mmCIF file of N, CA, C and O in Angstrom:
data_model
loop_
_atom_site.group_PDB
_atom_site.id
_atom_site.type_symbol
_atom_site.label_atom_id
_atom_site.label_comp_id
_atom_site.label_asym_id
_atom_site.label_seq_id
_atom_site.Cartn_x
_atom_site.Cartn_y
_atom_site.Cartn_z
ATOM 1 N N UNK A 1157 54.960 67.751 141.007
ATOM 2 C CA UNK A 1157 54.404 68.432 139.904
ATOM 3 C C UNK A 1157 54.243 69.950 140.281
ATOM 4 O O UNK A 1157 53.746 70.191 141.361
ATOM 5 N N UNK A 1158 54.567 70.887 139.405
ATOM 6 C CA UNK A 1158 54.345 72.335 139.736
ATOM 7 C C UNK A 1158 53.118 72.797 139.224
ATOM 8 O O UNK A 1158 52.625 72.472 138.279
ATOM 9 N N UNK A 1159 52.430 73.395 140.249
ATOM 10 C CA UNK A 1159 51.053 73.918 140.026
ATOM 11 C C UNK A 1159 51.277 75.409 139.476
ATOM 12 O O UNK A 1159 51.905 76.245 139.967
ATOM 13 N N UNK A 1160 50.568 75.639 138.208
ATOM 14 C CA UNK A 1160 50.677 76.945 137.645
ATOM 15 C C UNK A 1160 49.766 77.975 138.339
ATOM 16 O O UNK A 1160 48.556 77.751 138.628
ATOM 17 N N UNK A 1161 50.239 79.114 138.769
ATOM 18 C CA UNK A 1161 49.320 80.069 139.339
ATOM 19 C C UNK A 1161 49.407 81.262 138.478
ATOM 20 O O UNK A 1161 50.111 81.244 137.364
ATOM 21 N N UNK A 1162 48.613 82.153 138.596
ATOM 22 C CA UNK A 1162 48.561 83.385 137.802
ATOM 23 C C UNK A 1162 49.925 84.093 137.929
ATOM 24 O O UNK A 1162 50.340 84.442 136.706
ATOM 25 N N UNK A 1163 50.682 84.168 138.960
ATOM 26 C CA UNK A 1163 51.935 84.769 138.955
ATOM 27 C C UNK A 1163 52.876 83.871 138.126
ATOM 28 O O UNK A 1163 53.756 84.484 137.485
ATOM 29 N N UNK A 1164 52.964 82.718 138.284
ATOM 30 C CA UNK A 1164 53.839 81.848 137.503
ATOM 31 C C UNK A 1164 53.661 82.010 135.999
ATOM 32 O O UNK A 1164 54.462 82.096 135.210
ATOM 33 N N UNK A 1165 52.271 82.116 135.629
ATOM 34 C CA UNK A 1165 52.036 82.264 134.253
ATOM 35 C C UNK A 1165 52.476 83.577 133.731
ATOM 36 O O UNK A 1165 52.945 83.666 132.572
ATOM 37 N N UNK A 1166 52.255 84.564 134.568
ATOM 38 C CA UNK A 1166 52.739 85.990 134.237
ATOM 39 C C UNK A 1166 54.231 85.982 134.031
ATOM 40 O O UNK A 1166 54.809 86.453 133.037
ATOM 41 N N UNK A 1167 54.949 85.384 134.897
ATOM 42 C CA UNK A 1167 56.435 85.238 134.847
ATOM 43 C C UNK A 1167 56.847 84.501 133.670
ATOM 44 O O UNK A 1167 57.840 84.944 133.006
ATOM 45 N N UNK A 1168 56.260 83.488 133.202
ATOM 46 C CA UNK A 1168 56.617 82.722 132.057
ATOM 47 C C UNK A 1168 56.355 83.500 130.895
ATOM 48 O O UNK A 1168 57.040 83.615 129.846
ATOM 49 N N UNK A 1169 55.181 84.322 130.771
ATOM 50 C CA UNK A 1169 54.836 85.076 129.617
ATOM 51 C C UNK A 1169 55.891 86.203 129.510
ATOM 52 O O UNK A 1169 56.358 86.474 128.374
ATOM 53 N N UNK A 1170 56.310 86.842 130.536
ATOM 54 C CA UNK A 1170 57.310 87.911 130.533
ATOM 55 C C UNK A 1170 58.712 87.269 130.086
ATOM 56 O O UNK A 1170 59.427 87.967 129.191
ATOM 57 N N UNK A 1171 58.972 86.071 130.533
ATOM 58 C CA UNK A 1171 60.268 85.450 130.100
ATOM 59 C C UNK A 1171 60.267 85.304 128.553
ATOM 60 O O UNK A 1171 61.267 85.516 127.860
ATOM 61 N N UNK A 1172 59.004 84.821 128.026
ATOM 62 C CA UNK A 1172 58.940 84.416 126.661
ATOM 63 C C UNK A 1172 59.024 85.780 125.862
ATOM 64 O O UNK A 1172 59.623 85.869 124.744
ATOM 65 N N UNK A 1173 58.535 86.812 126.385
ATOM 66 C CA UNK A 1173 58.603 88.154 125.721
ATOM 67 C C UNK A 1173 60.018 88.547 125.600
ATOM 68 O O UNK A 1173 60.509 89.148 124.548
ATOM 69 N N UNK A 1174 60.780 88.502 126.636
ATOM 70 C CA UNK A 1174 62.167 88.808 126.682
ATOM 71 C C UNK A 1174 62.968 87.921 125.691
ATOM 72 O O UNK A 1174 63.867 88.493 125.053
ATOM 73 N N UNK A 1175 62.797 86.639 125.617
ATOM 74 C CA UNK A 1175 63.373 85.767 124.682
ATOM 75 C C UNK A 1175 63.141 86.258 123.270
ATOM 76 O O UNK A 1175 64.036 86.413 122.425
ATOM 77 N N UNK A 1176 61.930 86.534 123.055
ATOM 78 C CA UNK A 1176 61.539 87.138 121.679
ATOM 79 C C UNK A 1176 62.259 88.342 121.389
ATOM 80 O O UNK A 1176 62.812 88.496 120.248
ATOM 81 N N UNK A 1177 62.263 89.308 122.267
ATOM 82 C CA UNK A 1177 63.021 90.590 121.988
ATOM 83 C C UNK A 1177 64.484 90.389 121.842
ATOM 84 O O UNK A 1177 65.060 90.990 120.825
ATOM 85 N N UNK A 1178 65.098 89.540 122.504
ATOM 86 C CA UNK A 1178 66.504 89.254 122.436
ATOM 87 C C UNK A 1178 66.748 88.533 121.014
ATOM 88 O O UNK A 1178 67.746 88.842 120.368
ATOM 89 N N UNK A 1179 65.844 87.658 120.620
ATOM 90 C CA UNK A 1179 66.060 86.958 119.314
ATOM 91 C C UNK A 1179 65.943 88.040 118.110
ATOM 92 O O UNK A 1179 66.615 88.030 117.200
ATOM 93 N N UNK A 1180 64.965 89.037 118.336
ATOM 94 C CA UNK A 1180 64.761 89.972 117.368
ATOM 95 C C UNK A 1180 66.020 90.836 117.264
ATOM 96 O O UNK A 1180 66.426 91.267 116.065
ATOM 97 N N UNK A 1181 66.655 91.288 118.396
ATOM 98 C CA UNK A 1181 67.722 92.006 118.326
ATOM 99 C C UNK A 1181 68.889 91.377 117.682
ATOM 100 O O UNK A 1181 69.635 91.953 116.778
ATOM 101 N N UNK A 1182 69.060 90.046 118.012
ATOM 102 C CA UNK A 1182 70.113 89.348 117.316
ATOM 103 C C UNK A 1182 69.890 89.204 115.865
ATOM 104 O O UNK A 1182 70.915 89.345 115.053
ATOM 105 N N UNK A 1183 68.651 89.018 115.463
ATOM 106 C CA UNK A 1183 68.390 88.897 113.982
ATOM 107 C C UNK A 1183 68.663 90.254 113.261
ATOM 108 O O UNK A 1183 68.903 90.345 112.095
ATOM 109 N N UNK A 1184 68.574 91.337 113.965
ATOM 110 C CA UNK A 1184 68.867 92.664 113.496
ATOM 111 C C UNK A 1184 70.441 93.042 113.540
ATOM 112 O O UNK A 1184 70.870 93.964 113.042
ATOM 113 N N UNK A 1185 71.219 92.008 114.022
ATOM 114 C CA UNK A 1185 72.729 92.210 114.035
ATOM 115 C C UNK A 1185 73.138 92.868 115.279
ATOM 116 O O UNK A 1185 74.388 93.276 115.402
ATOM 117 N N UNK A 1186 72.408 93.038 116.378
ATOM 118 C CA UNK A 1186 72.710 93.694 117.580
ATOM 119 C C UNK A 1186 73.417 92.618 118.388
ATOM 120 O O UNK A 1186 72.969 91.577 118.698
ATOM 121 N N UNK A 1187 74.474 93.019 119.067
ATOM 122 C CA UNK A 1187 75.270 92.081 120.011
ATOM 123 C C UNK A 1187 74.509 92.171 121.366
ATOM 124 O O UNK A 1187 73.754 93.042 121.691
ATOM 125 N N UNK A 1188 74.706 91.033 122.164
ATOM 126 C CA UNK A 1188 74.161 91.055 123.464
ATOM 127 C C UNK A 1188 74.696 92.203 124.295
ATOM 128 O O UNK A 1188 74.072 92.758 125.171
ATOM 129 N N UNK A 1189 75.988 92.511 124.143
ATOM 130 C CA UNK A 1189 76.630 93.697 124.876
ATOM 131 C C UNK A 1189 75.930 95.004 124.512
ATOM 132 O O UNK A 1189 75.673 95.789 125.396
ATOM 133 N N UNK A 1190 75.545 95.067 123.223
ATOM 134 C CA UNK A 1190 74.857 96.404 122.801
ATOM 135 C C UNK A 1190 73.488 96.459 123.551
ATOM 136 O O UNK A 1190 73.077 97.414 124.110
ATOM 137 N N UNK A 1191 72.699 95.331 123.500
ATOM 138 C CA UNK A 1191 71.560 95.261 124.060
ATOM 139 C C UNK A 1191 71.595 95.536 125.628
ATOM 140 O O UNK A 1191 70.828 96.328 126.262
ATOM 141 N N UNK A 1192 72.527 94.893 126.347
ATOM 142 C CA UNK A 1192 72.812 94.997 127.712
ATOM 143 C C UNK A 1192 73.168 96.577 128.026
ATOM 144 O O UNK A 1192 72.543 97.080 128.985
ATOM 145 N N UNK A 1193 74.000 97.146 127.339
ATOM 146 C CA UNK A 1193 74.281 98.552 127.501
ATOM 147 C C UNK A 1193 73.162 99.489 127.273
ATOM 148 O O UNK A 1193 72.879 100.452 127.993
ATOM 149 N N UNK A 1194 72.370 99.285 126.336
ATOM 150 C CA UNK A 1194 71.109 100.004 126.032
ATOM 151 C C UNK A 1194 70.218 99.889 127.192
ATOM 152 O O UNK A 1194 69.666 100.972 127.590
ATOM 153 N N UNK A 1195 69.898 98.664 127.760
ATOM 154 C CA UNK A 1195 69.115 98.556 128.802
ATOM 155 C C UNK A 1195 69.546 99.264 130.132
ATOM 156 O O UNK A 1195 68.856 99.892 130.793
ATOM 157 N N UNK A 1196 70.810 99.118 130.252
ATOM 158 C CA UNK A 1196 71.441 99.825 131.465
ATOM 159 C C UNK A 1196 71.334 101.347 131.416
ATOM 160 O O UNK A 1196 70.953 101.963 132.318
ATOM 161 N N UNK A 1197 71.558 101.876 130.069
ATOM 162 C CA UNK A 1197 71.389 103.278 129.971
ATOM 163 C C UNK A 1197 69.974 103.854 130.114
ATOM 164 O O UNK A 1197 69.680 104.747 130.787
ATOM 165 N N UNK A 1198 69.087 103.026 129.600
ATOM 166 C CA UNK A 1198 67.596 103.398 129.791
ATOM 167 C C UNK A 1198 67.237 103.361 131.251
ATOM 168 O O UNK A 1198 66.461 104.126 131.558
ATOM 169 N N UNK A 1199 67.620 102.376 131.961
ATOM 170 C CA UNK A 1199 67.375 102.171 133.381
ATOM 171 C C UNK A 1199 67.990 103.447 134.120
ATOM 172 O O UNK A 1199 67.238 103.960 135.022
ATOM 173 N N UNK A 1200 69.244 103.866 133.749
ATOM 174 C CA UNK A 1200 69.807 104.975 134.378
ATOM 175 C C UNK A 1200 69.059 106.161 134.143
ATOM 176 O O UNK A 1200 68.691 107.050 135.017
ATOM 177 N N UNK A 1201 68.487 106.414 132.806
ATOM 178 C CA UNK A 1201 67.656 107.572 132.503
ATOM 179 C C UNK A 1201 66.408 107.683 133.267
ATOM 180 O O UNK A 1201 66.004 108.699 133.724
ATOM 181 N N UNK A 1202 65.680 106.486 133.431
ATOM 182 C CA UNK A 1202 64.594 106.380 134.219
ATOM 183 C C UNK A 1202 64.811 106.771 135.632
ATOM 184 O O UNK A 1202 63.980 107.513 136.270
ATOM 185 N N UNK A 1203 65.777 106.201 136.242
ATOM 186 C CA UNK A 1203 66.156 106.548 137.650
ATOM 187 C C UNK A 1203 66.557 107.948 137.862
ATOM 188 O O UNK A 1203 66.148 108.546 138.912
ATOM 189 N N UNK A 1204 67.167 108.588 136.910
ATOM 190 C CA UNK A 1204 67.448 109.916 137.080
ATOM 191 C C UNK A 1204 66.174 110.830 136.925
ATOM 192 O O UNK A 1204 65.962 111.732 137.717
ATOM 193 N N UNK A 1205 65.278 110.283 136.207
ATOM 194 C CA UNK A 1205 63.993 111.113 135.864
ATOM 195 C C UNK A 1205 63.161 111.013 137.009
ATOM 196 O O UNK A 1205 62.242 111.874 137.308
ATOM 197 N N UNK A 1206 63.256 110.052 137.917
ATOM 198 C CA UNK A 1206 62.337 109.794 139.127
ATOM 199 C C UNK A 1206 62.922 110.614 140.299
ATOM 200 O O UNK A 1206 62.090 110.780 141.428
ATOM 201 N N UNK A 1207 64.128 111.139 140.205
ATOM 202 C CA UNK A 1207 64.622 111.923 141.412
ATOM 203 C C UNK A 1207 64.127 113.413 141.338
ATOM 204 O O UNK A 1207 63.812 113.995 140.453
#
């Protein structure tokens, strides 16, 4: 049996949030590729801004 820790609970919560966000994007007609590219671009912008 897996014991729930605070970290496990947080991981599960974050995973559920991502699932909800992906479902919302899909319901808006956005493709998974669009979402993936959007996240990659935003990550790139954040990394550039940190330099």
